[in-house]
């Protein structure tokens, strides 16, 4: 049940608000849950905060692709007059943005599926406890009858 567009995501959030993750909060599940001892590679930004500040990058471009954005801006500064000289740097930057968006979608889907799994397990646990309560009550009434 992948989300292909924003309208599906919005409808799913409206129909099942308890299953859809809140993007403004950090993930609720352990990042290594379900990986059986394997370590997930951490995403570290390749550019330090000082490099970003010295390059005067605006806040909306300060992400994991800042390294490619800096290279693209340097290319634009060197080749102002030429027509489309920075296509290679632009392609690298756009590819990085695309890969970053895909990874964010994967993390959103992982969080959504883990939330729905947790809700199903909680529901089954409630049913199990309710049935065990009924069985214990039935056993007590049977003991009284004998």
mmCIF file with all atom_site columns, N, CA and C in Angstrom, residues 7-40:
data_model
loop_
_atom_site.group_PDB
_atom_site.id
_atom_site.type_symbol
_atom_site.label_atom_id
_atom_site.label_alt_id
_atom_site.label_comp_id
_atom_site.label_asym_id
_atom_site.label_entity_id
_atom_site.label_seq_id
_atom_site.pdbx_PDB_ins_code
_atom_site.Cartn_x
_atom_site.Cartn_y
_atom_site.Cartn_z
_atom_site.occupancy
_atom_site.B_iso_or_equiv
_atom_site.pdbx_formal_charge
_atom_site.auth_seq_id
_atom_site.auth_comp_id
_atom_site.auth_asym_id
_atom_site.auth_atom_id
_atom_site.pdbx_PDB_model_num
ATOM 1   N N  . UNK A 1 7  ? -2.335 13.222 -2.259 1.00 0.00 ? 7  UNK A N  1
ATOM 2   C CA . UNK A 1 7  ? -3.754 13.070 -1.968 1.00 0.00 ? 7  UNK A CA 1
ATOM 3   C C  . UNK A 1 7  ? -4.029 11.753 -1.252 1.00 0.00 ? 7  UNK A C  1
ATOM 4   N N  . UNK A 1 8  ? -3.371 10.683 -1.680 1.00 0.00 ? 8  UNK A N  1
ATOM 5   C CA . UNK A 1 8  ? -3.535 9.403  -0.992 1.00 0.00 ? 8  UNK A CA 1
ATOM 6   C C  . UNK A 1 8  ? -3.051 9.493  0.441  1.00 0.00 ? 8  UNK A C  1
ATOM 7   N N  . UNK A 1 9  ? -1.915 10.149 0.646  1.00 0.00 ? 9  UNK A N  1
ATOM 8   C CA . UNK A 1 9  ? -1.365 10.286 1.987  1.00 0.00 ? 9  UNK A CA 1
ATOM 9   C C  . UNK A 1 9  ? -2.316 11.075 2.875  1.00 0.00 ? 9  UNK A C  1
ATOM 10  N N  . UNK A 1 10 ? -2.878 12.139 2.342  1.00 0.00 ? 10 UNK A N  1
ATOM 11  C CA . UNK A 1 10 ? -3.805 12.958 3.113  1.00 0.00 ? 10 UNK A CA 1
ATOM 12  C C  . UNK A 1 10 ? -5.060 12.177 3.464  1.00 0.00 ? 10 UNK A C  1
ATOM 13  N N  . UNK A 1 11 ? -5.573 11.415 2.530  1.00 0.00 ? 11 UNK A N  1
ATOM 14  C CA . UNK A 1 11 ? -6.770 10.611 2.787  1.00 0.00 ? 11 UNK A CA 1
ATOM 15  C C  . UNK A 1 11 ? -6.479 9.543  3.829  1.00 0.00 ? 11 UNK A C  1
ATOM 16  N N  . UNK A 1 12 ? -5.321 8.899  3.733  1.00 0.00 ? 12 UNK A N  1
ATOM 17  C CA . UNK A 1 12 ? -4.952 7.879  4.719  1.00 0.00 ? 12 UNK A CA 1
ATOM 18  C C  . UNK A 1 12 ? -4.789 8.492  6.108  1.00 0.00 ? 12 UNK A C  1
ATOM 19  N N  . UNK A 1 13 ? -4.214 9.682  6.184  1.00 0.00 ? 13 UNK A N  1
ATOM 20  C CA . UNK A 1 13 ? -4.078 10.350 7.479  1.00 0.00 ? 13 UNK A CA 1
ATOM 21  C C  . UNK A 1 13 ? -5.440 10.697 8.058  1.00 0.00 ? 13 UNK A C  1
ATOM 22  N N  . UNK A 1 14 ? -6.386 11.052 7.198  1.00 0.00 ? 14 UNK A N  1
ATOM 23  C CA . UNK A 1 14 ? -7.728 11.389 7.665  1.00 0.00 ? 14 UNK A CA 1
ATOM 24  C C  . UNK A 1 14 ? -8.466 10.136 8.129  1.00 0.00 ? 14 UNK A C  1
ATOM 25  N N  . UNK A 1 15 ? -8.359 9.049  7.368  1.00 0.00 ? 15 UNK A N  1
ATOM 26  C CA . UNK A 1 15 ? -9.069 7.818  7.711  1.00 0.00 ? 15 UNK A CA 1
ATOM 27  C C  . UNK A 1 15 ? -8.472 7.115  8.923  1.00 0.00 ? 15 UNK A C  1
ATOM 28  N N  . UNK A 1 16 ? -7.139 7.055  8.991  1.00 0.00 ? 16 UNK A N  1
ATOM 29  C CA . UNK A 1 16 ? -6.449 6.314  10.048 1.00 0.00 ? 16 UNK A CA 1
ATOM 30  C C  . UNK A 1 16 ? -5.398 7.209  10.714 1.00 0.00 ? 16 UNK A C  1
ATOM 31  N N  . UNK A 1 17 ? -5.834 8.165  11.532 1.00 0.00 ? 17 UNK A N  1
ATOM 32  C CA . UNK A 1 17 ? -4.845 9.076  12.139 1.00 0.00 ? 17 UNK A CA 1
ATOM 33  C C  . UNK A 1 17 ? -3.923 8.387  13.130 1.00 0.00 ? 17 UNK A C  1
ATOM 34  N N  . UNK A 1 18 ? -4.379 7.292  13.738 1.00 0.00 ? 18 UNK A N  1
ATOM 35  C CA . UNK A 1 18 ? -3.544 6.596  14.714 1.00 0.00 ? 18 UNK A CA 1
ATOM 36  C C  . UNK A 1 18 ? -2.405 5.825  14.059 1.00 0.00 ? 18 UNK A C  1
ATOM 37  N N  . UNK A 1 19 ? -2.550 5.484  12.782 1.00 0.00 ? 19 UNK A N  1
ATOM 38  C CA . UNK A 1 19 ? -1.513 4.729  12.077 1.00 0.00 ? 19 UNK A CA 1
ATOM 39  C C  . UNK A 1 19 ? -0.489 5.626  11.392 1.00 0.00 ? 19 UNK A C  1
ATOM 40  N N  . UNK A 1 20 ? -0.869 6.825  11.038 1.00 0.00 ? 20 UNK A N  1
ATOM 41  C CA . UNK A 1 20 ? 0.051  7.674  10.269 1.00 0.00 ? 20 UNK A CA 1
ATOM 42  C C  . UNK A 1 20 ? 1.018  8.384  11.215 1.00 0.00 ? 20 UNK A C  1
ATOM 43  N N  . UNK A 1 21 ? 2.313  8.320  10.910 1.00 0.00 ? 21 UNK A N  1
ATOM 44  C CA . UNK A 1 21 ? 3.311  8.946  11.780 1.00 0.00 ? 21 UNK A CA 1
ATOM 45  C C  . UNK A 1 21 ? 3.286  10.468 11.693 1.00 0.00 ? 21 UNK A C  1
ATOM 46  N N  . UNK A 1 22 ? 3.684  11.086 12.781 1.00 0.00 ? 22 UNK A N  1
ATOM 47  C CA . UNK A 1 22 ? 3.791  12.540 12.820 1.00 0.00 ? 22 UNK A CA 1
ATOM 48  C C  . UNK A 1 22 ? 5.189  12.924 12.359 1.00 0.00 ? 22 UNK A C  1
ATOM 49  N N  . UNK A 1 23 ? 5.271  13.611 11.232 1.00 0.00 ? 23 UNK A N  1
ATOM 50  C CA . UNK A 1 23 ? 6.573  13.941 10.635 1.00 0.00 ? 23 UNK A CA 1
ATOM 51  C C  . UNK A 1 23 ? 7.325  15.008 11.411 1.00 0.00 ? 23 UNK A C  1
ATOM 52  N N  . UNK A 1 24 ? 6.635  15.749 12.268 1.00 0.00 ? 24 UNK A N  1
ATOM 53  C CA . UNK A 1 24 ? 7.311  16.800 13.024 1.00 0.00 ? 24 UNK A CA 1
ATOM 54  C C  . UNK A 1 24 ? 8.009  16.260 14.267 1.00 0.00 ? 24 UNK A C  1
ATOM 55  N N  . UNK A 1 25 ? 7.755  14.995 14.617 1.00 0.00 ? 25 UNK A N  1
ATOM 56  C CA . UNK A 1 25 ? 8.364  14.376 15.795 1.00 0.00 ? 25 UNK A CA 1
ATOM 57  C C  . UNK A 1 25 ? 9.389  13.339 15.358 1.00 0.00 ? 25 UNK A C  1
ATOM 58  N N  . UNK A 1 26 ? 10.329 13.002 16.235 1.00 0.00 ? 26 UNK A N  1
ATOM 59  C CA . UNK A 1 26 ? 11.298 11.952 15.883 1.00 0.00 ? 26 UNK A CA 1
ATOM 60  C C  . UNK A 1 26 ? 10.610 10.591 15.808 1.00 0.00 ? 26 UNK A C  1
ATOM 61  N N  . UNK A 1 27 ? 11.244 9.601  15.194 1.00 0.00 ? 27 UNK A N  1
ATOM 62  C CA . UNK A 1 27 ? 10.635 8.270  15.084 1.00 0.00 ? 27 UNK A CA 1
ATOM 63  C C  . UNK A 1 27 ? 10.339 7.668  16.456 1.00 0.00 ? 27 UNK A C  1
ATOM 64  N N  . UNK A 1 28 ? 9.244  6.936  16.556 1.00 0.00 ? 28 UNK A N  1
ATOM 65  C CA . UNK A 1 28 ? 8.853  6.351  17.836 1.00 0.00 ? 28 UNK A CA 1
ATOM 66  C C  . UNK A 1 28 ? 9.452  4.972  18.053 1.00 0.00 ? 28 UNK A C  1
ATOM 67  N N  . UNK A 1 29 ? 9.934  4.337  17.006 1.00 0.00 ? 29 UNK A N  1
ATOM 68  C CA . UNK A 1 29 ? 10.495 2.997  17.121 1.00 0.00 ? 29 UNK A CA 1
ATOM 69  C C  . UNK A 1 29 ? 12.011 3.041  16.991 1.00 0.00 ? 29 UNK A C  1
ATOM 70  N N  . UNK A 1 30 ? 12.653 2.025  17.551 1.00 0.00 ? 30 UNK A N  1
ATOM 71  C CA . UNK A 1 30 ? 14.104 1.920  17.468 1.00 0.00 ? 30 UNK A CA 1
ATOM 72  C C  . UNK A 1 30 ? 14.516 1.788  16.008 1.00 0.00 ? 30 UNK A C  1
ATOM 73  N N  . UNK A 1 31 ? 15.578 2.484  15.639 1.00 0.00 ? 31 UNK A N  1
ATOM 74  C CA . UNK A 1 31 ? 16.001 2.465  14.233 1.00 0.00 ? 31 UNK A CA 1
ATOM 75  C C  . UNK A 1 31 ? 16.571 1.116  13.819 1.00 0.00 ? 31 UNK A C  1
ATOM 76  N N  . UNK A 1 32 ? 16.958 0.269  14.777 1.00 0.00 ? 32 UNK A N  1
ATOM 77  C CA . UNK A 1 32 ? 17.507 -1.048 14.454 1.00 0.00 ? 32 UNK A CA 1
ATOM 78  C C  . UNK A 1 32 ? 16.473 -2.165 14.633 1.00 0.00 ? 32 UNK A C  1
ATOM 79  N N  . UNK A 1 33 ? 15.226 -1.808 14.936 1.00 0.00 ? 33 UNK A N  1
ATOM 80  C CA . UNK A 1 33 ? 14.186 -2.815 15.139 1.00 0.00 ? 33 UNK A CA 1
ATOM 81  C C  . UNK A 1 33 ? 13.913 -3.559 13.837 1.00 0.00 ? 33 UNK A C  1
ATOM 82  N N  . UNK A 1 34 ? 14.023 -4.888 13.891 1.00 0.00 ? 34 UNK A N  1
ATOM 83  C CA . UNK A 1 34 ? 13.745 -5.715 12.727 1.00 0.00 ? 34 UNK A CA 1
ATOM 84  C C  . UNK A 1 34 ? 14.948 -6.004 11.864 1.00 0.00 ? 34 UNK A C  1
ATOM 85  N N  . UNK A 1 35 ? 16.143 -5.618 12.297 1.00 0.00 ? 35 UNK A N  1
ATOM 86  C CA . UNK A 1 35 ? 17.328 -5.838 11.481 1.00 0.00 ? 35 UNK A CA 1
ATOM 87  C C  . UNK A 1 35 ? 18.210 -6.972 11.996 1.00 0.00 ? 35 UNK A C  1
ATOM 88  N N  . UNK A 1 36 ? 17.793 -7.683 13.022 1.00 0.00 ? 36 UNK A N  1
ATOM 89  C CA . UNK A 1 36 ? 18.449 -8.899 13.519 1.00 0.00 ? 36 UNK A CA 1
ATOM 90  C C  . UNK A 1 36 ? 19.958 -8.748 13.683 1.00 0.00 ? 36 UNK A C  1
ATOM 91  N N  . UNK A 1 37 ? 20.382 -7.801 14.469 1.00 0.00 ? 37 UNK A N  1
ATOM 92  C CA . UNK A 1 37 ? 21.799 -7.642 14.774 1.00 0.00 ? 37 UNK A CA 1
ATOM 93  C C  . UNK A 1 37 ? 22.605 -6.887 13.741 1.00 0.00 ? 37 UNK A C  1
ATOM 94  N N  . UNK A 1 38 ? 22.050 -6.665 12.571 1.00 0.00 ? 38 UNK A N  1
ATOM 95  C CA . UNK A 1 38 ? 22.770 -5.885 11.561 1.00 0.00 ? 38 UNK A CA 1
ATOM 96  C C  . UNK A 1 38 ? 22.644 -4.403 11.895 1.00 0.00 ? 38 UNK A C  1
ATOM 97  N N  . UNK A 1 39 ? 23.676 -3.680 11.629 1.00 0.00 ? 39 UNK A N  1
ATOM 98  C CA . UNK A 1 39 ? 23.671 -2.245 11.900 1.00 0.00 ? 39 UNK A CA 1
ATOM 99  C C  . UNK A 1 39 ? 23.223 -1.474 10.666 1.00 0.00 ? 39 UNK A C  1
ATOM 100 N N  . UNK A 1 40 ? 22.376 -0.496 10.879 1.00 0.00 ? 40 UNK A N  1
ATOM 101 C CA . UNK A 1 40 ? 21.987 0.397  9.796  1.00 0.00 ? 40 UNK A CA 1
ATOM 102 C C  . UNK A 1 40 ? 23.015 1.511  9.695  1.00 0.00 ? 40 UNK A C  1
#
